[in-house]
Coordinates of C-alpha atoms and ligand atoms in Angstrom, one line a residue:
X1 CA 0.0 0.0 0.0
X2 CA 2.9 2.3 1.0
X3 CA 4.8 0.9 -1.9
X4 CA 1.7 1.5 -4.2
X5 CA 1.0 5.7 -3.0
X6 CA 4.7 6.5 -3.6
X7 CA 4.9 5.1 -6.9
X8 CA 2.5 6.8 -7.3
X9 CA 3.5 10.3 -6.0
X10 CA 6.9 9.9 -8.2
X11 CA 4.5 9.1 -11.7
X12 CA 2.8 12.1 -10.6
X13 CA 5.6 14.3 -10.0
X14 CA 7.2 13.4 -12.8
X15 CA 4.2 13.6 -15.1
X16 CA 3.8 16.9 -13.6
X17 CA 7.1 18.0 -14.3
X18 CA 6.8 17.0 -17.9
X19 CA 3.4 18.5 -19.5
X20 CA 4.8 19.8 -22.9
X21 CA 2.5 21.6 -25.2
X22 CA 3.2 21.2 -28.9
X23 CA 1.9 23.8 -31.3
X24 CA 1.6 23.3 -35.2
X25 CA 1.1 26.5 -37.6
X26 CA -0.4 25.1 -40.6
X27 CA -2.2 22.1 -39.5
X28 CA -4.7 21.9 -41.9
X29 CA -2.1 20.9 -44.8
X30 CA -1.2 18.3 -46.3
X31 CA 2.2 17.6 -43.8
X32 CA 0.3 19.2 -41.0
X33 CA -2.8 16.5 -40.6
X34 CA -0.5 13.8 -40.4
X35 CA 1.9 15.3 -38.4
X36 CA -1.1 16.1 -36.0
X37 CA -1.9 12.6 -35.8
X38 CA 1.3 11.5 -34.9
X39 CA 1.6 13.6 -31.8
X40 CA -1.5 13.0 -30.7
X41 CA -0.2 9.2 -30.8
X42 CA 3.3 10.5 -28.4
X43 CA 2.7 10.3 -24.9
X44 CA 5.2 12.8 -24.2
X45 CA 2.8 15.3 -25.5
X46 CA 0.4 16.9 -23.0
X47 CA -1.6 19.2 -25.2
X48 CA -1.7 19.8 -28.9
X49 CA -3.0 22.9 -30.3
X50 CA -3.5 23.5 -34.1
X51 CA -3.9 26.7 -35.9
X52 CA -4.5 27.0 -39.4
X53 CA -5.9 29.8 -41.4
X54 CA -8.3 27.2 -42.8
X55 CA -9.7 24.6 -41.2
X56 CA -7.8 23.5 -38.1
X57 CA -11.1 23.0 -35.8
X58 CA -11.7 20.4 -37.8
X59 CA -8.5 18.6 -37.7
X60 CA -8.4 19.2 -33.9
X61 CA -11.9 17.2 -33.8
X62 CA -11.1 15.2 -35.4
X63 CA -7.8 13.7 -34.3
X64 CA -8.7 14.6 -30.6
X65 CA -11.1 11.2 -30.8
X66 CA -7.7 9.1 -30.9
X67 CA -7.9 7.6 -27.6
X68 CA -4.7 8.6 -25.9
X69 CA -4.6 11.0 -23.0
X70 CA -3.8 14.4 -24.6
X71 CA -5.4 17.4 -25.5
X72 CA -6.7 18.6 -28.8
X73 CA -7.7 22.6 -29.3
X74 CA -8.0 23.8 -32.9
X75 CA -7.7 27.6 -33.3
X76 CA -8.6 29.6 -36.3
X77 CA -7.5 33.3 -36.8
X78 CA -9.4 35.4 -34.8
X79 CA -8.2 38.2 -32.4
X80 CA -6.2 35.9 -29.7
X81 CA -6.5 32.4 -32.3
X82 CA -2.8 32.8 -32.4
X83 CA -1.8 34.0 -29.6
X84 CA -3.6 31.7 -27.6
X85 CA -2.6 29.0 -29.6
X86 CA 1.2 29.3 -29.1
X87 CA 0.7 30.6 -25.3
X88 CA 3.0 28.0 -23.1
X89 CA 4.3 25.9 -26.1
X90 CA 7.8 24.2 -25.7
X91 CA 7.5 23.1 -29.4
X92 CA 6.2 24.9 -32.6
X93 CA 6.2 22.8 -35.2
X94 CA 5.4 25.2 -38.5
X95 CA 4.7 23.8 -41.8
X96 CA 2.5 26.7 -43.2
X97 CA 3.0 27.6 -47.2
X98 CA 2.6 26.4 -50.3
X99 CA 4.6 23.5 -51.5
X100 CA 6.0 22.9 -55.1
X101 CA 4.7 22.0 -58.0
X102 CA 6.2 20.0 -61.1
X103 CA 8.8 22.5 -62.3
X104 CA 9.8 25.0 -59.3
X105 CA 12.9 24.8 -57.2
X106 CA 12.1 25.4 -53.4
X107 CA 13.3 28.6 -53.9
X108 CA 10.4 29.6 -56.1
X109 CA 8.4 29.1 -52.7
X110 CA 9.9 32.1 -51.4
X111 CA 7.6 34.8 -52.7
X112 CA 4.8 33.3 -51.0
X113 CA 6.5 31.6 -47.7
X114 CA 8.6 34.5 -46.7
X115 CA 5.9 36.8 -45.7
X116 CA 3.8 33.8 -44.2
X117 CA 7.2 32.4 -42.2
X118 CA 7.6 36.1 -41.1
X119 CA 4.2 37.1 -39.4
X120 CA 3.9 33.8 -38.1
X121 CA 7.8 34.1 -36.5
X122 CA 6.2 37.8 -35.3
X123 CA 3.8 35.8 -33.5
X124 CA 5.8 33.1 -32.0
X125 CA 8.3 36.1 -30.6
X126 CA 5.9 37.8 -29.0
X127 CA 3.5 34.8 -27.9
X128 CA 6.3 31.9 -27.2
X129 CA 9.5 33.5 -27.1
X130 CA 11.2 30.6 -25.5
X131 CA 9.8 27.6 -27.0
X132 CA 11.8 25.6 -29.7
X133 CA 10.5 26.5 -33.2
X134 CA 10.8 23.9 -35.9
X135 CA 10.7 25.0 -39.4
X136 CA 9.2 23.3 -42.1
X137 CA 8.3 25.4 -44.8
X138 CA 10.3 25.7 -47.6
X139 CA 12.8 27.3 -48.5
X140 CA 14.3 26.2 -45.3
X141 CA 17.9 27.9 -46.1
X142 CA 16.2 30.8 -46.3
X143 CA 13.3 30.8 -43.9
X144 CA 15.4 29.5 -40.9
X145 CA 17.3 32.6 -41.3
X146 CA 14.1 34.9 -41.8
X147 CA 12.9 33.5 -37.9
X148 CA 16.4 34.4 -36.5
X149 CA 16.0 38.0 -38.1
X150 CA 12.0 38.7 -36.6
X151 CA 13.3 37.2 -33.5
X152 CA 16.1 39.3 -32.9
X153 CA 14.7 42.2 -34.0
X154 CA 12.1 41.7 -31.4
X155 CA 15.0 41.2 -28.7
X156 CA 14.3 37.4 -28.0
X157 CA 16.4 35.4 -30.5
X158 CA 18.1 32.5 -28.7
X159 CA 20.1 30.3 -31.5
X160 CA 19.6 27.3 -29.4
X161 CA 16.0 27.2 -29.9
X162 CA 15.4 27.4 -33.3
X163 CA 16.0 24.4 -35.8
X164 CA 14.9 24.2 -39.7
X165 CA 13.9 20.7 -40.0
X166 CA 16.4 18.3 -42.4
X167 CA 15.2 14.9 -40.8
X168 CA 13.6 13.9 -44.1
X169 CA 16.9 14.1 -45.6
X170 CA 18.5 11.2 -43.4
X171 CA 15.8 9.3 -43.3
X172 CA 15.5 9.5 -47.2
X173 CA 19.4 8.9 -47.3
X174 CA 18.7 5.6 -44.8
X175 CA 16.2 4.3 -47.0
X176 CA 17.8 4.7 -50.2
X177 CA 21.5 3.1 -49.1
X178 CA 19.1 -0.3 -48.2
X179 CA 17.6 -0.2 -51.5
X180 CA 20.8 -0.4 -52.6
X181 CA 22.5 -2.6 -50.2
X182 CA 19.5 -4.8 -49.3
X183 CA 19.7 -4.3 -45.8
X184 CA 17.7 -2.5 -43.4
X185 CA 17.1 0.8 -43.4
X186 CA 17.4 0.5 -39.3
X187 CA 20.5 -0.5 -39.3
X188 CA 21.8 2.7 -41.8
X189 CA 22.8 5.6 -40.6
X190 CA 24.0 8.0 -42.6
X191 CA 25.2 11.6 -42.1
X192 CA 23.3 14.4 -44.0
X193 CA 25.1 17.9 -43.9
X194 CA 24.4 21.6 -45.1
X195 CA 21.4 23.2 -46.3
X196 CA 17.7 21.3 -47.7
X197 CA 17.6 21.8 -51.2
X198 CA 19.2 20.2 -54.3
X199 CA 23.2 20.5 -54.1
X200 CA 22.9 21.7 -50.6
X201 CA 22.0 19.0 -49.3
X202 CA 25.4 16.8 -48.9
X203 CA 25.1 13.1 -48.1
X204 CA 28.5 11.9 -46.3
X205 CA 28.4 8.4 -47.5
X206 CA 32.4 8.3 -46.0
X207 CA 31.3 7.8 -42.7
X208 CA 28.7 4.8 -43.5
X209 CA 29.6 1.5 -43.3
X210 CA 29.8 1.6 -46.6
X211 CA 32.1 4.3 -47.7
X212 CA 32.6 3.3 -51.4
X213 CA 29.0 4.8 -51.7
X214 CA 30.5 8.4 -51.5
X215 CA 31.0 8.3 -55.5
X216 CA 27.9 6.8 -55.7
X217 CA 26.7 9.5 -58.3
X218 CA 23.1 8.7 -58.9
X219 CA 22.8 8.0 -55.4
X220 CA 24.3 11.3 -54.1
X221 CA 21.8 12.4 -56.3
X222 CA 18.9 10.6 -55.2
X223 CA 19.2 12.2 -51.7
X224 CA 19.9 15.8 -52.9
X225 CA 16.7 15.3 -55.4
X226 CA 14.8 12.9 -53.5
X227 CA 12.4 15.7 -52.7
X228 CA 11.2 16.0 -56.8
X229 CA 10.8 12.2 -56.9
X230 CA 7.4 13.1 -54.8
X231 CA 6.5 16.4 -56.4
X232 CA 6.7 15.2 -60.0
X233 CA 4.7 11.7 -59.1
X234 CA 1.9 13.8 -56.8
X235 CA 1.8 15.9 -60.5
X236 CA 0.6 19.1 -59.2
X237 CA -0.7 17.9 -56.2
X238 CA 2.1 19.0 -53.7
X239 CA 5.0 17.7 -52.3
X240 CA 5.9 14.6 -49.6
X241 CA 3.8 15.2 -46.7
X242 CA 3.1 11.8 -45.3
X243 CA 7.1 11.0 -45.0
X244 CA 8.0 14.3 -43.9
X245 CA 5.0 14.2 -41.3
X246 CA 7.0 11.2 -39.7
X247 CA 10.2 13.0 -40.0
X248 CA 8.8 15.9 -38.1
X249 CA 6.8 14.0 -35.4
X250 CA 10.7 12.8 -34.6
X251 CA 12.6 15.8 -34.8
X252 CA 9.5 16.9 -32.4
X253 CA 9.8 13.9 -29.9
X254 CA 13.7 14.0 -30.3
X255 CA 13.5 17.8 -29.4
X256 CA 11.1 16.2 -25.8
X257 CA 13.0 13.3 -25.1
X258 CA 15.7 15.6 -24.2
X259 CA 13.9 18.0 -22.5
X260 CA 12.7 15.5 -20.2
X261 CA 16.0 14.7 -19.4
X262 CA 17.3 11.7 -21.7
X263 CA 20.7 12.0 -22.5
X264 CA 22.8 11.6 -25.9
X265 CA 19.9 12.7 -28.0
X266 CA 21.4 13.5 -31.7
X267 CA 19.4 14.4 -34.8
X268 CA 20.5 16.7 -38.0
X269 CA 19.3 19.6 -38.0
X270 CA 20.2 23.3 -39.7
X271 CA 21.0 25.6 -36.8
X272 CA 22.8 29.0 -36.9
X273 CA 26.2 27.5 -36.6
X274 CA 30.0 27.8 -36.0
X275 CA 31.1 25.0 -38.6
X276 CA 31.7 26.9 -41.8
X277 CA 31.4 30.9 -40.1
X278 CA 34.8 31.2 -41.5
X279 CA 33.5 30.1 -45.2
X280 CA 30.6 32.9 -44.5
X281 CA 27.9 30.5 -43.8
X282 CA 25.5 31.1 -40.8
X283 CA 23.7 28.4 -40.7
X284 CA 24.4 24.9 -41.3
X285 CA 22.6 21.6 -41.2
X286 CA 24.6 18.9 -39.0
X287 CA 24.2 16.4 -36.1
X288 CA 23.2 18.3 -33.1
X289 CA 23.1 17.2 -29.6
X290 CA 19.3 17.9 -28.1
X291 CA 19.5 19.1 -24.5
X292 CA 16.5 20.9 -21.8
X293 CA 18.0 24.2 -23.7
X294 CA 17.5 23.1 -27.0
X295 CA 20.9 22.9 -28.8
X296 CA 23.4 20.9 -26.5
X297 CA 26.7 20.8 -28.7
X298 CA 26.8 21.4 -32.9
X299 CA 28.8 18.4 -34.0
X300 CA 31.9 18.9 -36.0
X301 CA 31.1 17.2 -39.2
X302 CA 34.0 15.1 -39.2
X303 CA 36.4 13.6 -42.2
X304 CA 35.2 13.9 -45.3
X305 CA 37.3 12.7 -49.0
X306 CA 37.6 14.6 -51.6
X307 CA 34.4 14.1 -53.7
X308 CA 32.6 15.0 -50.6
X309 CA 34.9 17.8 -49.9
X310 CA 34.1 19.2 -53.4
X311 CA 30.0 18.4 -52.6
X312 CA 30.6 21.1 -49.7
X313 CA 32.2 23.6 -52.2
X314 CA 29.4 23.6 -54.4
X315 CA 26.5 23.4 -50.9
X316 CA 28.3 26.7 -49.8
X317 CA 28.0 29.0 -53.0
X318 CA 23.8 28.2 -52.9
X319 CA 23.5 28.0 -49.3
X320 CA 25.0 31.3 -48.9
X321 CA 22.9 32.9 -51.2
X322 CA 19.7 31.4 -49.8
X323 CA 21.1 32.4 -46.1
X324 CA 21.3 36.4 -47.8
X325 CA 18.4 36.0 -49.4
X326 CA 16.2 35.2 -46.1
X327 CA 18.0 38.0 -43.9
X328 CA 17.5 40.6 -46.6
X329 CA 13.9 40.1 -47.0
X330 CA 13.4 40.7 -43.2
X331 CA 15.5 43.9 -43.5
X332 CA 13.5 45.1 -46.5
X333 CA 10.4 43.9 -45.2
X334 CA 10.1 44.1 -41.4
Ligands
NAI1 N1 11.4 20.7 -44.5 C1 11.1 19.7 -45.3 O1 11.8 18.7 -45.3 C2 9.8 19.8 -46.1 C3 9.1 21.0 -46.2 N2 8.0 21.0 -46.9 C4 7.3 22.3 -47.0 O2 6.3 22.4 -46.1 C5 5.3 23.4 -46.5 C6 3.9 22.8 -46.4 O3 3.7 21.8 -47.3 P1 2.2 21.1 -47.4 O4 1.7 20.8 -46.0 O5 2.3 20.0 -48.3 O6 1.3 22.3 -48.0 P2 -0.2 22.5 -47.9 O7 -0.6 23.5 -48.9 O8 -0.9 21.1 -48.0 O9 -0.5 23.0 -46.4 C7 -0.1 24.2 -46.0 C8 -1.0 24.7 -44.9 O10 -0.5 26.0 -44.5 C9 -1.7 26.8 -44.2 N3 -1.3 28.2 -44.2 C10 -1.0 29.0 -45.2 N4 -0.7 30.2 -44.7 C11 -0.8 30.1 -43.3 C12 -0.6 31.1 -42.3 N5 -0.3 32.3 -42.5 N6 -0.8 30.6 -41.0 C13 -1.2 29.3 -40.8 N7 -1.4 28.4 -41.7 C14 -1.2 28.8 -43.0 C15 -2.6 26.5 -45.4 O11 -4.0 26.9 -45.1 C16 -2.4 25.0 -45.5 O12 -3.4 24.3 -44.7 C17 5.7 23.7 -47.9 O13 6.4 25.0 -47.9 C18 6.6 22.6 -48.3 O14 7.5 23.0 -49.3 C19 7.5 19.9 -47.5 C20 8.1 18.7 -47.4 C21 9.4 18.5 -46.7
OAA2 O1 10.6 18.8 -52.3 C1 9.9 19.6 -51.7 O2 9.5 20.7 -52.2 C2 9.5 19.3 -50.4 C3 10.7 19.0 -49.5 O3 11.3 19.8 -49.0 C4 11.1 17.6 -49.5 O4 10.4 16.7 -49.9 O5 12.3 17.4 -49.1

């Protein structure tokens, strides 16, 4: 009986300790249903709020039926939707924007992302200041940086809490080196670095256990393009949603796991970052230790050969560009 009540006590101490409210800003889509559903299904979440300009008290009805212990709220805009929506949040998970069609580069995006990125980064400054914000929406080189700008320039950026979300990017690179090597894509793990789009993206293939792979050319391409496999099968229909739903429910749970103490936590992710300052480049995609303040350590990327070494060269010149590109629409478009 003893036994029983402080068992008890502890469970409810440390439940207590660990209520973690996860936003998502753009729920309604077409990454941001599934990606709903998939927190609702993590027990580390406590309460779930979705806000969409379209629709997200529906999706909040919806998936608030799945039987697990969590909150649903669905907020649409309105004078405090927002606001009230991202009030207490330790995650924001944002995949608002358009995706690609058949055709466009993610930079084509930016026209229509950068200003939706921007007021919704106003927001999150002013309503969740310290929570981690993970973005989705495309161009990621260039809307990571566009978040670090609003937030500064409201006096609360923090560079440990803000992450542009690459998983998709490993676990693409994972599954593809199985395909190849019939193995499973479990047991893979291969390093992704730089930016998230075409020749930014830089697969290290050196450090697999299978390190003839780095001149792998179709394959080194795969990963960099894997993103236009899905956008030219869905045929005008969008872009992956249902894998990268799954990538950012990790990211999300990787980004809790450590909070609530669990040590060792790594994922890649593109994070203002010391790596290649000297080359001029800001931010930079790489493993990252998760820790209760967000970034723990940035992970030196390591040995690469000389095919990969020349993959950087040509990552830097774009990702630079894209980095510019995000911090000059903030400064001409506040
Ligand atoms: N980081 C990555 O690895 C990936 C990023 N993406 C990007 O994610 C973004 C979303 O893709 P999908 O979900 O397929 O698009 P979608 O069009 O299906 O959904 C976007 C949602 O954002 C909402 N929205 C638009 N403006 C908003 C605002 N101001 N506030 C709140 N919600 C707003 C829309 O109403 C819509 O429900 C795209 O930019 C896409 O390129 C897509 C796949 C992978
Ligand atoms: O390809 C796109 O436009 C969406 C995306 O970022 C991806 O699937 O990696």
């Amino acid at each position: 009986m003893f036994m029983a009540s402080r068992i008890q006590t502890r469970a409810f101490s440390a439940s207590a300790r660990n209520l973690s409210k996860v936003t998502v800003l753009g729920a309604a889509g077409g990454i941001g249903q599934p990606l709903s559903l998939l927190l609702k299904l993590n027990p580390r979440v406590t309460e779930l709020a979705l806000y969409d300009i379209r629709g997200a008290p529906g999706v909040a009805a919806d998936v608030s039926h799945v039987n697990t212990k969590s909150t649903v709220k669905g907020y649409a805009p309105s004078a405090t939707g927002l606001q009230t929506a991202l009030k207490d949040a330790e995650v924001v998970l944002i995949p608002a924007g358009v995706p690609r069609k058949p055709g466009m580069t993610r930079d084509d995006l930016f026209n229509t992302n950068a200003s939706i990125v921007r007021d919704l980064a106003k927001a999150c400054a002013e309503s969740a200041p310290n929570a981690n914000i993970l973005v989705i929406s495309n161009p990621v080189n260039s809307t990571v940086p566009i978040v670090a700008e609003v937030f500064k320039s409201k006096g609360v950026y923090n560079p440990k809490r803000l992450f542009g979300v690459t998983t998709l990017d490993v676990v693409r690179a994972s599954r593809f080196v199985s395909e190849v090597k019939n193995t499973d894509p479990a047991d893979e793990n291969i390093t992704v670095v730089g930016g998230h789009s075409g020749v930014t993206i830089v697969p290290l293939f050196s450090q697999s256990r299978h390190p003839e792979l780095s001149s792998n050319a179709d394959l080194i391409k795969r990963v960099q393009f894997g993103g236009d496999e899905v956008v030219k099968a869905k045929d005008g229909a969008g872009s992956a949603t249902l894998s990268m739903a799954m990538a950012g429910a990790r990211m999300a749970e990787s980004l809790l796991r450590a909070a609530h103490g669990e040590k060792g936590v790594i994922e890649p992710t593109f994070v203002e970052s010391p790596l290649y300052k000297d080359r001029g480049i800001d931010f930079f995609s790489s493993n990252v230790e998760l820790g209760p303040n967000g970034v723990e350590k940035i992970l030196p990327v390591g040995k690469v050969d000389a095919i990969e070494e020349k993959l950087l060269d040509a990552c830097f010149v774009d990702l630079k560009k894209n980095i510019e590109k995000g911090r000059k629409f903030v400064a001409e478009n506040p």
